[in-house]
Structures are given as C-alpha cells and as structure tokens.
Amino acid sequence: MDHLLNADLHSHSLVSDGTLAPEALAQRAKANGVGLWALTDHDEIGGSERALQAARAVGLPCLTGVEISVTFIGVTVHIVGLGFDHRDPVLAEGLHRTRSGRERRAREMGDELARVGIPGAFEGAMKFVDNPELISRTHFARYIVEAGHCKDTYEVFRKYLADGKPGYVPHQWAALRDAVGWITGAGGVAVIAHPGRYKLSTNEEFALFSEFKALGGQAVEVVTGAHGQADVVKYAEFCREFDLMASRGSDFHSPEESHCDLGRLPDLPGHITPVWTALESRVQ
Ligand code: AMP
Ligand code: MN
Ligand code: MN
Ligand code: MN
C-alpha cells in the first residue's frame, strides 16, 4: 500500500454522532475514490460488522476502527484505534464503561441549557439519537439548530457546547493508559486523533505525546479535516521527533454538516511513514 493511497481512517456513522448508516458511508467512500476506509464511531464498535460487510460488498478495503474519548490531565482528547479484533472482550467492556456516563451527562446538559433559555433539549436531542447508549453533544447541536436557536451546529458549539460555555458539562472519560491498552491488547494500532484541536500548552502537548508513546501508541493524525497546512507541517515533524507513524482521516459526520467529505483530503507529506504500512495484514 503506497504513500499516496487515498486512505480515510476516521469517520462516523449513526451508531455514534454521524447521520449516515455504515452501509451508506461505505458506498460514499467508494464513490469518492477512497482506497482504504475505517469507521471510527465514538466509544462504540457496534457498527463494525456492518461496516466490514458493506465495504466488502462494494469492493472497498476496510480496517476496523473506533475513536475513544479520553481525559488527559483534565482535557478531553480522542484516541483512534485501527485494525483491532472487534470481538475482543476487554475492548468491548472498556468501551461499554466509557459510554456509560453519557445519559446522565446529557440530562445535566439539558438542565443547564434550560437555564439559558433552551428548554426540552434532552428530549429534543434524543430524537436525533439512533444508538441509545451514545447521546453526544452533536445530537444536542442538531436539536438546537432545529429549534431555531442557532443557524448551524458550529454556532451551537461556539455559544453553548464548547468547554466553558453554559451547556458544557465536564465529564471524566477513559484514562489514556486504558484506551491505548484496550486497542493494542486487541491487536490494533493506537492513533492520537486531530491533535491540532486540543487546547494544550506546549509542555502539556509534549506530555501527551511522550506518555502516549511510552504506553505503546504508534501513530498520530497528520492530515485530518480539522487541520490546516501549519498543523500538517507541525505534526509531521512530531512523527519524526516521537518516532510515530502518520494517519489520514476526514472525521466525516454528515453531508449536511461536515466541511471535509470522505476521501477529500490532502496527501500525507512525503517524508513520514503512513500508518497503513503497519496494518496491511489487518485489511479486510
Ligand atoms: P461528545 O463526545 O458528546 O463530547 O461530543 C463530541 C463531538 O462533538 C465531536 O466528536 C464532534 O463531532 C463534535 N464537536 C466538538 N466540538 C465541536 C465544534 N467546535 N464544532 C462542531 N462540532 C464539534
Ligand atoms: Mn463526533
Ligand atoms: Mn474527535
Ligand atoms: Mn471523530
């Protein structure tokens, strides 16, 4: 698998906070010229079997995937797992525990939003939820747009749902050690997702990469929907500095909401090792 493979190793279905079914995503990825695809739903691998089957049906090479929510020094970071055994019981149990606090958090979010003039947000968000174990801020954002409080989901996050805003409820996610351990224990590769999005100081970011590497993490997303060119250059350099492989993924959620479509991404810079070179035997 070569360097310029159109790999898209980060995407979401309605099994978490995307709007398309795994089957529709596989078809869209194929139509967009993706050459290797992974469905990476938040804290959930319930769509894996459907994704693998749908990819097979359209002749699209596919890896198992997940995006695990982690709390690292009080900050939420996301760790993508690729190419693991999706029947691994330790991974399944870890993800189940990671999901378990979401409903209570969502009810609190509903209470907070009611205080700032948005009543009924929990029930409203639930209308957009397909998987009852996976209510997320994205579902609230969709409801708040539908109810006419904001023009799009980006505005909702800016005004209500980002850290520090009135509808934000802090939450304790998985430990970095556990997330990396579940992924590698199931035979997969752990990847730091969209590092350019975290509000970490230089020292904190160094700590994240150092600990991640020490725990057995192997890759970082260099090219992803949320990264500009400066991020690509920066995290390609981090690959060299921390001896990590590079991943590439759109983080596609929805045709209506996502700025970056499946497979419509810049190439990886030339001097780094693509994560898919270590995953050839895992492609299904
Ligand atoms: P949760 O796991 O419930 O905290 O929701 C996190 C999800 O919210 C992310 O995976 C994104 O899909 C979405 N999200 C987070 N921040 C933003 C933002 N600033 N703009 C748009 N979507 C966001
Ligand atoms: Mn999401
Ligand atoms: Mn993420
Ligand atoms: Mn994502």
GROMACS .gro file of N, CA and C in nm, residues 13-93:
model
  243
   13SER      N    1  -2.067   0.712   1.184
   13SER     CA    2  -2.200   0.672   1.136
   13SER      C    3  -2.303   0.704   1.243
   14LEU      N    4  -2.430   0.672   1.216
   14LEU     CA    5  -2.534   0.699   1.315
   14LEU      C    6  -2.527   0.603   1.433
   15VAL      N    7  -2.431   0.513   1.434
   15VAL     CA    8  -2.405   0.433   1.555
   15VAL      C    9  -2.340   0.522   1.663
   16SER      N   10  -2.279   0.635   1.621
   16SER     CA   11  -2.241   0.738   1.721
   16SER      C   12  -2.306   0.870   1.678
   17ASP      N   13  -2.230   0.969   1.636
   17ASP     CA   14  -2.289   1.100   1.608
   17ASP      C   15  -2.284   1.140   1.461
   18GLY      N   16  -2.266   1.042   1.371
   18GLY     CA   17  -2.282   1.072   1.228
   18GLY      C   18  -2.430   1.062   1.190
   19THR      N   19  -2.462   1.099   1.066
   19THR     CA   20  -2.603   1.091   1.025
   19THR      C   21  -2.628   0.979   0.923
   20LEU      N   22  -2.522   0.917   0.872
   20LEU     CA   23  -2.540   0.811   0.773
   20LEU      C   24  -2.520   0.673   0.835
   21ALA      N   25  -2.587   0.573   0.779
   21ALA     CA   26  -2.567   0.435   0.821
   21ALA      C   27  -2.429   0.388   0.773
   22PRO      N   28  -2.371   0.288   0.840
   22PRO     CA   29  -2.241   0.235   0.794
   22PRO      C   30  -2.243   0.196   0.646
   23GLU      N   31  -2.355   0.141   0.599
   23GLU     CA   32  -2.363   0.098   0.458
   23GLU      C   33  -2.354   0.219   0.365
   24ALA      N   34  -2.423   0.328   0.401
   24ALA     CA   35  -2.421   0.448   0.317
   24ALA      C   36  -2.282   0.511   0.316
   25LEU      N   37  -2.213   0.503   0.429
   25LEU     CA   38  -2.076   0.557   0.436
   25LEU      C   39  -1.983   0.478   0.347
   26ALA      N   40  -1.994   0.346   0.351
   26ALA     CA   41  -1.908   0.262   0.267
   26ALA      C   42  -1.930   0.296   0.120
   27GLN      N   43  -2.056   0.314   0.082
   27GLN     CA   44  -2.086   0.347  -0.058
   27GLN      C   45  -2.032   0.485  -0.095
   28ARG      N   46  -2.046   0.579  -0.004
   28ARG     CA   47  -1.998   0.715  -0.031
   28ARG      C   48  -1.844   0.717  -0.041
   29ALA      N   49  -1.780   0.642   0.049
   29ALA     CA   50  -1.633   0.635   0.045
   29ALA      C   51  -1.588   0.577  -0.089
   30LYS      N   52  -1.651   0.470  -0.131
   30LYS     CA   53  -1.616   0.407  -0.258
   30LYS      C   54  -1.635   0.506  -0.374
   31ALA      N   55  -1.750   0.574  -0.374
   31ALA     CA   56  -1.781   0.669  -0.482
   31ALA      C   57  -1.681   0.785  -0.484
   32ASN      N   58  -1.628   0.821  -0.367
   32ASN     CA   59  -1.533   0.932  -0.359
   32ASN      C   60  -1.389   0.888  -0.385
   33GLY      N   61  -1.370   0.762  -0.419
   33GLY     CA   62  -1.236   0.716  -0.455
   33GLY      C   63  -1.148   0.677  -0.338
   34VAL      N   64  -1.209   0.652  -0.221
   34VAL     CA   65  -1.130   0.608  -0.106
   34VAL      C   66  -1.073   0.468  -0.135
   35GLY      N   67  -0.947   0.447  -0.100
   35GLY     CA   68  -0.881   0.318  -0.126
   35GLY      C   69  -0.864   0.233  -0.001
   36LEU      N   70  -0.884   0.293   0.116
   36LEU     CA   71  -0.881   0.219   0.243
   36LEU      C   72  -0.963   0.302   0.341
   37TRP      N   73  -1.059   0.237   0.407
   37TRP     CA   74  -1.155   0.310   0.489
   37TRP      C   75  -1.165   0.250   0.628
   38ALA      N   76  -1.191   0.335   0.728
   38ALA     CA   77  -1.225   0.287   0.862
   38ALA      C   78  -1.340   0.369   0.918
   39LEU      N   79  -1.439   0.300   0.973
   39LEU     CA   80  -1.546   0.362   1.051
   39LEU      C   81  -1.495   0.373   1.194
   40THR      N   82  -1.495   0.495   1.251
   40THR     CA   83  -1.437   0.515   1.385
   40THR      C   84  -1.541   0.583   1.475
   41ASP      N   85  -1.648   0.512   1.504
   41ASP     CA   86  -1.751   0.572   1.589
   41ASP      C   87  -1.698   0.598   1.730
   42HIS      N   88  -1.754   0.700   1.796
   42HIS     CA   89  -1.711   0.736   1.931
   42HIS      C   90  -1.746   0.624   2.029
   43ASP      N   91  -1.644   0.572   2.098
   43ASP     CA   92  -1.663   0.480   2.211
   43ASP      C   93  -1.753   0.361   2.179
   44GLU      N   94  -1.755   0.322   2.053
   44GLU     CA   95  -1.855   0.223   2.012
   44GLU      C   96  -1.808   0.148   1.887
   45ILE      N   97  -1.813   0.015   1.893
   45ILE     CA   98  -1.778  -0.066   1.775
   45ILE      C   99  -1.898  -0.147   1.728
   46GLY      N  100  -2.017  -0.108   1.770
   46GLY     CA  101  -2.139  -0.179   1.730
   46GLY      C  102  -2.165  -0.175   1.581
   47GLY      N  103  -2.101  -0.083   1.509
   47GLY     CA  104  -2.121  -0.076   1.363
   47GLY      C  105  -2.016  -0.150   1.284
   48SER      N  106  -1.920  -0.214   1.353
   48SER     CA  107  -1.803  -0.273   1.284
   48SER      C  108  -1.843  -0.379   1.182
   49GLU      N  109  -1.927  -0.470   1.225
   49GLU     CA  110  -1.964  -0.581   1.137
   49GLU      C  111  -2.036  -0.528   1.012
   50ARG      N  112  -2.127  -0.433   1.032
   50ARG     CA  113  -2.199  -0.373   0.918
   50ARG      C  114  -2.101  -0.301   0.825
   51ALA      N  115  -2.005  -0.230   0.883
   51ALA     CA  116  -1.908  -0.156   0.801
   51ALA      C  117  -1.824  -0.253   0.718
   52LEU      N  118  -1.776  -0.359   0.781
   52LEU     CA  119  -1.691  -0.456   0.711
   52LEU      C  120  -1.770  -0.522   0.598
   53GLN      N  121  -1.892  -0.560   0.628
   53GLN     CA  122  -1.974  -0.627   0.525
   53GLN      C  123  -2.008  -0.533   0.410
   54ALA      N  124  -2.044  -0.410   0.444
   54ALA     CA  125  -2.080  -0.314   0.340
   54ALA      C  126  -1.959  -0.281   0.253
   55ALA      N  127  -1.841  -0.268   0.316
   55ALA     CA  128  -1.719  -0.238   0.240
   55ALA      C  129  -1.688  -0.354   0.145
   56ARG      N  130  -1.703  -0.475   0.196
   56ARG     CA  131  -1.679  -0.592   0.113
   56ARG      C  132  -1.773  -0.591  -0.008
   57ALA      N  133  -1.898  -0.556   0.017
   57ALA     CA  134  -1.998  -0.558  -0.090
   57ALA      C  135  -1.965  -0.460  -0.203
   58VAL      N  136  -1.898  -0.348  -0.170
   58VAL     CA  137  -1.865  -0.251  -0.276
   58VAL      C  138  -1.718  -0.259  -0.318
   59GLY      N  139  -1.645  -0.359  -0.266
   59GLY     CA  140  -1.504  -0.374  -0.305
   59GLY      C  141  -1.414  -0.266  -0.249
   60LEU      N  142  -1.439  -0.229  -0.123
   60LEU     CA  143  -1.361  -0.123  -0.058
   60LEU      C  144  -1.277  -0.184   0.055
   61PRO      N  145  -1.144  -0.179   0.046
   61PRO     CA  146  -1.061  -0.230   0.156
   61PRO      C  147  -1.093  -0.154   0.285
   62CYS      N  148  -1.099  -0.226   0.397
   62CYS     CA  149  -1.152  -0.168   0.520
   62CYS      C  150  -1.074  -0.217   0.641
   63LEU      N  151  -1.057  -0.129   0.741
   63LEU     CA  152  -1.000  -0.164   0.870
   63LEU      C  153  -1.106  -0.144   0.978
   64THR      N  154  -1.102  -0.224   1.084
   64THR     CA  155  -1.187  -0.193   1.199
   64THR      C  156  -1.138  -0.062   1.261
   65GLY      N  157  -1.229   0.011   1.326
   65GLY     CA  158  -1.190   0.138   1.385
   65GLY      C  159  -1.280   0.179   1.500
   66VAL      N  160  -1.226   0.273   1.581
   66VAL     CA  161  -1.301   0.331   1.693
   66VAL      C  162  -1.233   0.462   1.729
   67GLU      N  163  -1.307   0.553   1.792
   67GLU     CA  164  -1.247   0.677   1.845
   67GLU      C  165  -1.285   0.685   1.993
   68ILE      N  166  -1.186   0.668   2.080
   68ILE     CA  167  -1.213   0.660   2.224
   68ILE      C  168  -1.195   0.796   2.290
   69SER      N  169  -1.294   0.835   2.371
   69SER     CA  170  -1.288   0.959   2.448
   69SER      C  171  -1.200   0.936   2.571
   70VAL      N  172  -1.101   1.024   2.590
   70VAL     CA  173  -1.003   1.010   2.698
   70VAL      C  174  -0.995   1.141   2.773
   71THR      N  175  -0.977   1.134   2.905
   71THR     CA  176  -0.945   1.254   2.982
   71THR      C  177  -0.797   1.249   3.021
   72PHE      N  178  -0.722   1.344   2.969
   72PHE     CA  179  -0.578   1.351   2.994
   72PHE      C  180  -0.549   1.485   3.062
   73ILE      N  181  -0.495   1.481   3.183
   73ILE     CA  182  -0.472   1.600   3.267
   73ILE      C  183  -0.591   1.698   3.259
   74GLY      N  184  -0.710   1.643   3.270
   74GLY     CA  185  -0.830   1.726   3.275
   74GLY      C  186  -0.882   1.772   3.140
   75VAL      N  187  -0.816   1.735   3.032
   75VAL     CA  188  -0.856   1.778   2.898
   75VAL      C  189  -0.907   1.656   2.820
   76THR      N  190  -1.015   1.674   2.743
   76THR     CA  191  -1.065   1.564   2.660
   76THR      C  192  -0.979   1.552   2.534
   77VAL      N  193  -0.922   1.434   2.514
   77VAL     CA  194  -0.852   1.405   2.389
   77VAL      C  195  -0.911   1.277   2.330
   78HIS      N  196  -0.897   1.260   2.201
   78HIS     CA  197  -0.954   1.144   2.133
   78HIS      C  198  -0.843   1.055   2.079
   79ILE      N  199  -0.857   0.925   2.106
   79ILE     CA  200  -0.760   0.826   2.058
   79ILE      C  201  -0.832   0.732   1.962
   80VAL      N  202  -0.785   0.730   1.839
   80VAL     CA  203  -0.841   0.640   1.739
   80VAL      C  204  -0.770   0.505   1.748
   81GLY      N  205  -0.845   0.398   1.734
   81GLY     CA  206  -0.788   0.263   1.725
   81GLY      C  207  -0.817   0.207   1.586
   82LEU      N  208  -0.720   0.140   1.527
   82LEU     CA  209  -0.736   0.085   1.392
   82LEU      C  210  -0.687  -0.059   1.386
   83GLY      N  211  -0.758  -0.142   1.312
   83GLY     CA  212  -0.707  -0.275   1.280
   83GLY      C  213  -0.705  -0.373   1.395
   84PHE      N  214  -0.795  -0.355   1.493
   84PHE     CA  215  -0.803  -0.447   1.609
   84PHE      C  216  -0.905  -0.557   1.580
   85ASP      N  217  -0.906  -0.657   1.668
   85ASP     CA  218  -1.008  -0.762   1.664
   85ASP      C  219  -1.134  -0.706   1.731
   86HIS      N  220  -1.238  -0.681   1.654
   86HIS     CA  221  -1.357  -0.616   1.709
   86HIS      C  222  -1.440  -0.710   1.796
   87ARG      N  223  -1.396  -0.835   1.809
   87ARG     CA  224  -1.464  -0.927   1.901
   87ARG      C  225  -1.392  -0.938   2.035
   88ASP      N  226  -1.285  -0.858   2.052
   88ASP     CA  227  -1.207  -0.866   2.176
   88ASP      C  228  -1.292  -0.822   2.296
   89PRO      N  229  -1.307  -0.909   2.399
   89PRO     CA  230  -1.399  -0.876   2.510
   89PRO      C  231  -1.349  -0.763   2.600
   90VAL      N  232  -1.219  -0.748   2.616
   90VAL     CA  233  -1.167  -0.642   2.703
   90VAL      C  234  -1.194  -0.504   2.640
   91LEU      N  235  -1.172  -0.495   2.511
   91LEU     CA  236  -1.203  -0.371   2.438
   91LEU      C  237  -1.352  -0.340   2.449
   92ALA      N  238  -1.436  -0.440   2.425
   92ALA     CA  239  -1.581  -0.418   2.430
   92ALA      C  240  -1.625  -0.369   2.567
   93GLU      N  241  -1.571  -0.429   2.672
   93GLU     CA  242  -1.609  -0.391   2.808
   93GLU      C  243  -1.559  -0.249   2.841
   0.00000   0.00000   0.00000
